[in-house]
mmCIF file of C-alpha atoms and ligand atoms in Angstrom:
data_model
loop_
_atom_site.group_PDB
_atom_site.id
_atom_site.type_symbol
_atom_site.label_atom_id
_atom_site.label_comp_id
_atom_site.label_asym_id
_atom_site.label_seq_id
_atom_site.Cartn_x
_atom_site.Cartn_y
_atom_site.Cartn_z
ATOM 1 C CA UNK X 1 25.040 19.020 10.681
ATOM 2 C CA UNK X 2 23.268 19.357 7.468
ATOM 3 C CA UNK X 3 26.028 19.461 5.413
ATOM 4 C CA UNK X 4 27.058 16.365 6.164
ATOM 5 C CA UNK X 5 23.874 14.824 3.757
ATOM 6 C CA UNK X 6 24.092 12.897 0.729
ATOM 7 C CA UNK X 7 21.836 13.914 -1.669
ATOM 8 C CA UNK X 8 18.472 11.161 -2.288
ATOM 9 C CA UNK X 9 18.455 8.792 -4.911
ATOM 10 C CA UNK X 10 16.293 9.746 -6.682
ATOM 11 C CA UNK X 11 12.872 8.519 -8.148
ATOM 12 C CA UNK X 12 12.647 6.995 -11.289
ATOM 13 C CA UNK X 13 8.868 8.186 -12.278
ATOM 14 C CA UNK X 14 10.115 12.283 -10.945
ATOM 15 C CA UNK X 15 12.620 12.130 -14.371
ATOM 16 C CA UNK X 16 9.851 10.429 -16.258
ATOM 17 C CA UNK X 17 7.727 13.260 -15.450
ATOM 18 C CA UNK X 18 9.967 15.370 -16.897
ATOM 19 C CA UNK X 19 10.986 14.185 -19.888
ATOM 20 C CA UNK X 20 7.292 13.678 -20.238
ATOM 21 C CA UNK X 21 6.635 17.518 -19.868
ATOM 22 C CA UNK X 22 9.177 18.869 -22.080
ATOM 23 C CA UNK X 23 8.741 15.966 -24.533
ATOM 24 C CA UNK X 24 6.739 18.168 -27.473
ATOM 25 C CA UNK X 25 4.774 15.666 -28.855
ATOM 26 C CA UNK X 26 1.046 17.013 -28.986
ATOM 27 C CA UNK X 27 -0.547 13.081 -28.127
ATOM 28 C CA UNK X 28 1.610 12.118 -25.444
ATOM 29 C CA UNK X 29 -0.216 10.248 -22.424
ATOM 30 C CA UNK X 30 1.371 10.512 -19.270
ATOM 31 C CA UNK X 31 0.962 6.990 -17.470
ATOM 32 C CA UNK X 32 3.710 7.404 -14.933
ATOM 33 C CA UNK X 33 2.456 8.886 -11.392
ATOM 34 C CA UNK X 34 -0.637 6.191 -10.486
ATOM 35 C CA UNK X 35 -3.316 9.359 -10.004
ATOM 36 C CA UNK X 36 -6.961 9.587 -11.730
ATOM 37 C CA UNK X 37 -6.766 11.702 -14.879
ATOM 38 C CA UNK X 38 -9.718 13.176 -16.475
ATOM 39 C CA UNK X 39 -9.283 13.221 -20.400
ATOM 40 C CA UNK X 40 -8.313 17.201 -19.843
ATOM 41 C CA UNK X 41 -4.864 15.196 -17.728
ATOM 42 C CA UNK X 42 -6.277 17.471 -14.760
ATOM 43 C CA UNK X 43 -6.770 15.531 -11.492
ATOM 44 C CA UNK X 44 -10.498 16.700 -10.596
ATOM 45 C CA UNK X 45 -11.658 17.451 -7.355
ATOM 46 C CA UNK X 46 -14.210 14.506 -7.086
ATOM 47 C CA UNK X 47 -18.266 15.426 -6.643
ATOM 48 C CA UNK X 48 -17.776 13.130 -3.206
ATOM 49 C CA UNK X 49 -14.619 14.839 -2.379
ATOM 50 C CA UNK X 50 -17.127 18.769 -3.198
ATOM 51 C CA UNK X 51 -19.401 17.429 -0.905
ATOM 52 C CA UNK X 52 -17.875 16.300 2.270
ATOM 53 C CA UNK X 53 -15.580 18.592 2.244
ATOM 54 C CA UNK X 54 -18.331 21.563 1.786
ATOM 55 C CA UNK X 55 -20.319 19.357 4.185
ATOM 56 C CA UNK X 56 -17.172 19.208 7.232
ATOM 57 C CA UNK X 57 -17.447 23.510 6.586
ATOM 58 C CA UNK X 58 -20.744 23.705 7.233
ATOM 59 C CA UNK X 59 -20.476 21.581 10.602
ATOM 60 C CA UNK X 60 -17.302 20.560 11.875
ATOM 61 C CA UNK X 61 -17.598 23.077 15.136
ATOM 62 C CA UNK X 62 -14.298 22.213 16.969
ATOM 63 C CA UNK X 63 -10.475 22.086 15.015
ATOM 64 C CA UNK X 64 -9.159 20.950 18.762
ATOM 65 C CA UNK X 65 -7.735 17.742 19.120
ATOM 66 C CA UNK X 66 -9.026 14.060 18.190
ATOM 67 C CA UNK X 67 -7.305 11.540 19.714
ATOM 68 C CA UNK X 68 -3.788 9.540 18.785
ATOM 69 C CA UNK X 69 -5.460 7.515 16.422
ATOM 70 C CA UNK X 70 -6.401 10.113 14.360
ATOM 71 C CA UNK X 71 -10.281 10.326 13.008
ATOM 72 C CA UNK X 72 -12.510 7.501 14.484
ATOM 73 C CA UNK X 73 -15.214 7.848 11.933
ATOM 74 C CA UNK X 74 -12.338 8.186 9.116
ATOM 75 C CA UNK X 75 -11.318 5.035 10.663
ATOM 76 C CA UNK X 76 -13.895 3.030 10.549
ATOM 77 C CA UNK X 77 -14.929 3.963 6.875
ATOM 78 C CA UNK X 78 -11.925 2.960 5.846
ATOM 79 C CA UNK X 79 -11.726 -0.346 7.795
ATOM 80 C CA UNK X 80 -14.892 -1.092 6.631
ATOM 81 C CA UNK X 81 -13.469 -0.313 2.845
ATOM 82 C CA UNK X 82 -11.024 -3.054 3.137
ATOM 83 C CA UNK X 83 -12.435 -5.671 5.476
ATOM 84 C CA UNK X 84 -15.538 -5.340 6.128
ATOM 85 C CA UNK X 85 -17.520 -9.171 6.583
ATOM 86 C CA UNK X 86 -13.831 -10.801 6.613
ATOM 87 C CA UNK X 87 -13.402 -12.677 9.604
ATOM 88 C CA UNK X 88 -9.803 -10.308 10.532
ATOM 89 C CA UNK X 89 -12.757 -7.397 10.465
ATOM 90 C CA UNK X 90 -13.822 -7.244 14.352
ATOM 91 C CA UNK X 91 -9.693 -8.483 15.084
ATOM 92 C CA UNK X 92 -8.211 -5.053 13.638
ATOM 93 C CA UNK X 93 -7.413 -1.701 14.640
ATOM 94 C CA UNK X 94 -7.218 1.052 12.831
ATOM 95 C CA UNK X 95 -5.453 3.891 12.004
ATOM 96 C CA UNK X 96 -5.327 7.306 10.732
ATOM 97 C CA UNK X 97 -2.235 8.689 8.733
ATOM 98 C CA UNK X 98 -0.565 10.583 6.341
ATOM 99 C CA UNK X 99 -1.454 8.793 2.952
ATOM 100 C CA UNK X 100 0.849 5.299 2.826
ATOM 101 C CA UNK X 101 3.501 6.207 3.149
ATOM 102 C CA UNK X 102 2.848 7.417 7.284
ATOM 103 C CA UNK X 103 0.863 3.886 7.002
ATOM 104 C CA UNK X 104 4.607 2.386 5.366
ATOM 105 C CA UNK X 105 6.899 4.260 8.072
ATOM 106 C CA UNK X 106 4.525 3.096 11.285
ATOM 107 C CA UNK X 107 3.926 -0.187 10.451
ATOM 108 C CA UNK X 108 7.792 -0.633 10.201
ATOM 109 C CA UNK X 109 8.333 1.196 13.170
ATOM 110 C CA UNK X 110 5.812 -1.418 14.595
ATOM 111 C CA UNK X 111 7.575 -4.009 13.795
ATOM 112 C CA UNK X 112 10.833 -2.794 15.034
ATOM 113 C CA UNK X 113 9.562 -2.389 18.433
ATOM 114 C CA UNK X 114 7.675 -5.866 18.893
ATOM 115 C CA UNK X 115 9.976 -7.912 17.177
ATOM 116 C CA UNK X 116 13.941 -6.011 16.226
ATOM 117 C CA UNK X 117 15.524 -9.278 14.380
ATOM 118 C CA UNK X 118 12.098 -8.752 11.713
ATOM 119 C CA UNK X 119 13.331 -9.368 8.576
ATOM 120 C CA UNK X 120 10.656 -8.234 5.054
ATOM 121 C CA UNK X 121 10.528 -9.604 1.739
ATOM 122 C CA UNK X 122 9.829 -7.064 -0.644
ATOM 123 C CA UNK X 123 9.038 -7.826 -4.873
ATOM 124 C CA UNK X 124 12.087 -6.820 -7.048
ATOM 125 C CA UNK X 125 11.358 -4.495 -7.800
ATOM 126 C CA UNK X 126 8.654 -2.911 -6.152
ATOM 127 C CA UNK X 127 7.674 0.267 -4.391
ATOM 128 C CA UNK X 128 11.041 2.961 -4.409
ATOM 129 C CA UNK X 129 10.420 3.492 -0.647
ATOM 130 C CA UNK X 130 9.795 0.440 0.403
ATOM 131 C CA UNK X 131 13.273 -0.390 0.532
ATOM 132 C CA UNK X 132 14.121 2.605 2.271
ATOM 133 C CA UNK X 133 11.584 2.654 4.839
ATOM 134 C CA UNK X 134 12.006 -0.685 6.003
ATOM 135 C CA UNK X 135 15.891 -0.362 6.527
ATOM 136 C CA UNK X 136 15.197 3.783 8.533
ATOM 137 C CA UNK X 137 12.865 1.406 11.097
ATOM 138 C CA UNK X 138 15.827 -0.361 11.188
ATOM 139 C CA UNK X 139 14.811 -3.578 9.929
ATOM 140 C CA UNK X 140 16.414 -6.319 7.265
ATOM 141 C CA UNK X 141 15.129 -5.953 3.851
ATOM 142 C CA UNK X 142 15.602 -9.409 1.523
ATOM 143 C CA UNK X 143 13.845 -9.302 -2.387
ATOM 144 C CA UNK X 144 11.777 -12.004 -3.586
ATOM 145 C CA UNK X 145 11.282 -12.266 -7.629
ATOM 146 C CA UNK X 146 8.266 -11.056 -9.103
ATOM 147 C CA UNK X 147 8.207 -9.757 -12.538
ATOM 148 C CA UNK X 148 8.397 -11.478 -15.873
ATOM 149 C CA UNK X 149 9.830 -9.153 -18.111
ATOM 150 C CA UNK X 150 9.165 -11.728 -21.037
ATOM 151 C CA UNK X 151 5.569 -12.234 -20.487
ATOM 152 C CA UNK X 152 4.421 -9.034 -18.707
ATOM 153 C CA UNK X 153 3.318 -11.275 -15.830
ATOM 154 C CA UNK X 154 3.964 -12.224 -12.097
ATOM 155 C CA UNK X 155 6.721 -14.979 -12.358
ATOM 156 C CA UNK X 156 5.150 -16.806 -8.921
ATOM 157 C CA UNK X 157 6.976 -19.999 -9.198
ATOM 158 C CA UNK X 158 9.843 -18.152 -8.949
ATOM 159 C CA UNK X 159 8.221 -16.071 -5.883
ATOM 160 C CA UNK X 160 6.640 -18.574 -4.258
ATOM 161 C CA UNK X 161 9.851 -21.103 -4.257
ATOM 162 C CA UNK X 162 11.704 -17.549 -2.554
ATOM 163 C CA UNK X 163 9.091 -17.107 -0.533
ATOM 164 C CA UNK X 164 9.346 -20.655 0.922
ATOM 165 C CA UNK X 165 12.206 -19.416 3.038
ATOM 166 C CA UNK X 166 10.165 -17.026 4.613
ATOM 167 C CA UNK X 167 9.719 -18.129 8.666
ATOM 168 C CA UNK X 168 8.135 -16.967 11.796
ATOM 169 C CA UNK X 169 10.687 -13.645 12.234
ATOM 170 C CA UNK X 170 9.862 -12.965 8.657
ATOM 171 C CA UNK X 171 6.872 -10.267 7.274
ATOM 172 C CA UNK X 172 6.272 -10.383 3.060
ATOM 173 C CA UNK X 173 4.965 -7.504 2.071
ATOM 174 C CA UNK X 174 2.489 -7.432 -0.789
ATOM 175 C CA UNK X 175 0.977 -5.079 -3.219
ATOM 176 C CA UNK X 176 -2.529 -5.700 -2.890
ATOM 177 C CA UNK X 177 -3.481 -4.931 -7.005
ATOM 178 C CA UNK X 178 -2.005 -2.305 -9.273
ATOM 179 C CA UNK X 179 1.735 -3.142 -8.059
ATOM 180 C CA UNK X 180 4.199 -0.499 -8.342
ATOM 181 C CA UNK X 181 6.405 -0.321 -10.761
ATOM 182 C CA UNK X 182 5.153 -3.087 -12.960
ATOM 183 C CA UNK X 183 1.529 -2.801 -12.922
ATOM 184 C CA UNK X 184 1.247 -6.957 -12.892
ATOM 185 C CA UNK X 185 -0.573 -8.663 -9.999
ATOM 186 C CA UNK X 186 -0.744 -11.512 -8.057
ATOM 187 C CA UNK X 187 -4.115 -14.040 -9.177
ATOM 188 C CA UNK X 188 -6.866 -15.140 -6.914
ATOM 189 C CA UNK X 189 -4.987 -18.994 -6.965
ATOM 190 C CA UNK X 190 -1.986 -17.005 -5.962
ATOM 191 C CA UNK X 191 -3.190 -15.181 -3.243
ATOM 192 C CA UNK X 192 -4.669 -18.695 -2.251
ATOM 193 C CA UNK X 193 -0.809 -19.875 -2.502
ATOM 194 C CA UNK X 194 0.440 -16.688 -0.421
ATOM 195 C CA UNK X 195 -2.185 -17.293 2.677
ATOM 196 C CA UNK X 196 -1.034 -21.335 2.113
ATOM 197 C CA UNK X 197 2.297 -20.530 2.980
ATOM 198 C CA UNK X 198 2.129 -17.767 5.266
ATOM 199 C CA UNK X 199 -0.187 -20.044 7.551
ATOM 200 C CA UNK X 200 2.205 -23.170 7.712
ATOM 201 C CA UNK X 201 5.264 -21.529 7.312
ATOM 202 C CA UNK X 202 4.533 -18.510 10.243
ATOM 203 C CA UNK X 203 5.229 -15.228 8.240
ATOM 204 C CA UNK X 204 3.076 -12.447 8.767
ATOM 205 C CA UNK X 205 1.842 -10.956 5.347
ATOM 206 C CA UNK X 206 2.242 -6.929 5.200
ATOM 207 C CA UNK X 207 -0.907 -5.668 2.499
ATOM 208 C CA UNK X 208 0.233 -2.176 0.859
ATOM 209 C CA UNK X 209 -2.883 -0.787 -1.259
ATOM 210 C CA UNK X 210 -2.364 2.133 -2.127
ATOM 211 C CA UNK X 211 -4.828 1.725 -5.711
ATOM 212 C CA UNK X 212 -7.698 0.035 -4.380
ATOM 213 C CA UNK X 213 -10.343 0.399 -7.011
ATOM 214 C CA UNK X 214 -7.893 1.414 -10.210
ATOM 215 C CA UNK X 215 -7.589 -2.265 -11.010
ATOM 216 C CA UNK X 216 -9.986 -4.458 -11.497
ATOM 217 C CA UNK X 217 -12.956 -2.685 -9.062
ATOM 218 C CA UNK X 218 -13.067 -1.572 -5.522
ATOM 219 C CA UNK X 219 -14.533 -4.957 -4.234
ATOM 220 C CA UNK X 220 -12.463 -6.825 -6.583
ATOM 221 C CA UNK X 221 -8.749 -5.310 -5.684
ATOM 222 C CA UNK X 222 -9.188 -6.393 -1.580
ATOM 223 C CA UNK X 223 -9.220 -9.833 -3.089
ATOM 224 C CA UNK X 224 -5.810 -11.328 -1.584
ATOM 225 C CA UNK X 225 -6.275 -8.912 1.225
ATOM 226 C CA UNK X 226 -9.548 -10.210 2.552
ATOM 227 C CA UNK X 227 -8.807 -14.142 1.751
ATOM 228 C CA UNK X 228 -5.475 -12.878 3.985
ATOM 229 C CA UNK X 229 -7.398 -11.310 7.011
ATOM 230 C CA UNK X 230 -10.239 -14.726 6.666
ATOM 231 C CA UNK X 231 -7.108 -16.470 6.987
ATOM 232 C CA UNK X 232 -4.178 -15.686 9.177
ATOM 233 C CA UNK X 233 -3.421 -14.671 12.470
ATOM 234 C CA UNK X 234 -1.805 -11.915 12.446
ATOM 235 C CA UNK X 235 -1.746 -8.951 8.882
ATOM 236 C CA UNK X 236 -1.017 -5.682 8.315
ATOM 237 C CA UNK X 237 -1.818 -3.262 6.069
ATOM 238 C CA UNK X 238 -1.202 0.149 4.320
ATOM 239 C CA UNK X 239 -3.798 2.029 1.900
ATOM 240 C CA UNK X 240 -4.268 5.327 0.334
ATOM 241 C CA UNK X 241 -6.778 8.261 -0.256
ATOM 242 C CA UNK X 242 -4.307 9.908 -2.367
ATOM 243 C CA UNK X 243 -5.362 7.979 -5.636
ATOM 244 C CA UNK X 244 -8.820 6.511 -5.595
ATOM 245 C CA UNK X 245 -9.973 9.234 -4.087
ATOM 246 C CA UNK X 246 -8.239 11.836 -5.901
ATOM 247 C CA UNK X 247 -6.833 13.681 -2.249
ATOM 248 C CA UNK X 248 -3.133 13.733 -2.762
ATOM 249 C CA UNK X 249 -2.619 17.158 -1.275
ATOM 250 C CA UNK X 250 -4.803 16.092 1.649
ATOM 251 C CA UNK X 251 -2.015 13.115 2.377
ATOM 252 C CA UNK X 252 -4.851 11.074 3.842
ATOM 253 C CA UNK X 253 -4.060 6.924 4.496
ATOM 254 C CA UNK X 254 -4.119 4.781 6.919
ATOM 255 C CA UNK X 255 -2.382 1.655 8.924
ATOM 256 C CA UNK X 256 -4.299 -1.837 9.846
ATOM 257 C CA UNK X 257 -2.596 -4.181 12.027
ATOM 258 C CA UNK X 258 -5.146 -7.698 12.141
ATOM 259 C CA UNK X 259 -4.343 -10.214 15.191
ATOM 260 C CA UNK X 260 -5.395 -12.535 16.936
ATOM 261 C CA UNK X 261 -8.482 -10.297 18.704
ATOM 262 C CA UNK X 262 -9.459 -7.062 19.307
ATOM 263 C CA UNK X 263 -6.832 -6.492 22.623
ATOM 264 C CA UNK X 264 -4.348 -8.040 21.221
ATOM 265 C CA UNK X 265 -5.062 -5.645 17.796
HETATM 266 C C1 LIG P 1 2.956 0.668 -3.374
HETATM 267 C C2 LIG P 1 2.730 2.237 -3.260
HETATM 268 N N1 LIG P 1 2.611 2.528 -1.950
HETATM 269 C C3 LIG P 1 2.252 3.255 -1.322
HETATM 270 C C4 LIG P 1 2.526 4.709 -1.478
HETATM 271 C C5 LIG P 1 2.216 5.889 -0.650
HETATM 272 O O1 LIG P 1 1.104 6.404 -0.752
HETATM 273 P P1 LIG P 1 0.828 7.879 -0.317
HETATM 274 O O2 LIG P 1 1.493 8.773 -1.794
HETATM 275 O O3 LIG P 1 -0.644 7.803 -0.535
HETATM 276 O O4 LIG P 1 1.898 7.691 1.207
HETATM 277 C C6 LIG P 1 2.677 4.269 -2.892
HETATM 278 C C7 LIG P 1 2.478 5.585 -3.762
HETATM 279 O O5 LIG P 1 2.767 6.442 -5.063
HETATM 280 C C8 LIG P 1 1.994 3.333 -3.610
HETATM 281 O O6 LIG P 1 2.221 3.249 -5.305
#
C-alpha cells in the first residue's frame, strides 16, 4: 500500500533553512521560520513557560483523561487572550488542538460535516498547508489576490474586488497578523471593509492567527479577529502557542468557533 504514495511537495521554507545552514558567512541571520530567537540564535524556554512547567510537575496529581475538548483552563485562557471583551466571547466554544495545524484540520472537517459544498477562499500566496489541509477535508479551494510585489503591501483593491464574489456557501480564510509568507498585514480600515462584506454577502470569516504578539503587540495583533467577533454571527479561529510562547515542540493550539449563541457553538 505505502509504495503507492508519491513524495509530498517540500515546504520552500525548509530548503531556505538548509541553504542558511550551509551558508559560511558569520553575519547571517535566519529569518526563515517564524519562531522567537535570542541574540545567540536560540529559541529559549521562556521564564513563564519554565515556571508553569515546574508548577505542573509539582501540583498535577493525575494523568487520567481530560474531556474531549482538552484542558478547560487552557481553553478558557486562550479564548480570553483572543476574544475577551468582544460580543463573540460569550457565543464561542473552544477545543484544544495540536498546534494551529490541528485546529486548521479540525475546523476544515467541521465545515465539511456542516456544509460539504463549502468553498474556502485562501490568499495568494498563503501558508503552504492551507490549501492541502482544506482539500484533504473535501472542501473546494479558491484564491484571492493578496500581495503587491512592488509595494510589498496588501493589494487591498484586488483582494476586495475578488472577495465581492464570495457568498453564503463560502468561507474566507484570513491571517490574523504576520501574514505567512509575505509579512504584509491587513490594516484596521480594511478589516472594517472585510467585516462589512461578510455581513452583507453572508460569507463566514476564518481567522488563522499563529503569531499573536509577533507583529505590533499582543492586543494590536488581535484587532481584526476581535472586530469580526464583535460584528459577525459566525466565525472560526485557529490559533497557536508554538511561536508566541516558544512552545513549538509541545504542539499547543486551539480551534474556536463563534456562533449565533453559546448553544450552537
Ligand atoms: C499561518 C500559519 N498557520 C498555522 C501554522 C501552524 O502552526 P502550528 O505550528 O502551531 O501547528 C503556521 C506555522 O507555521 C502558520 O504560519
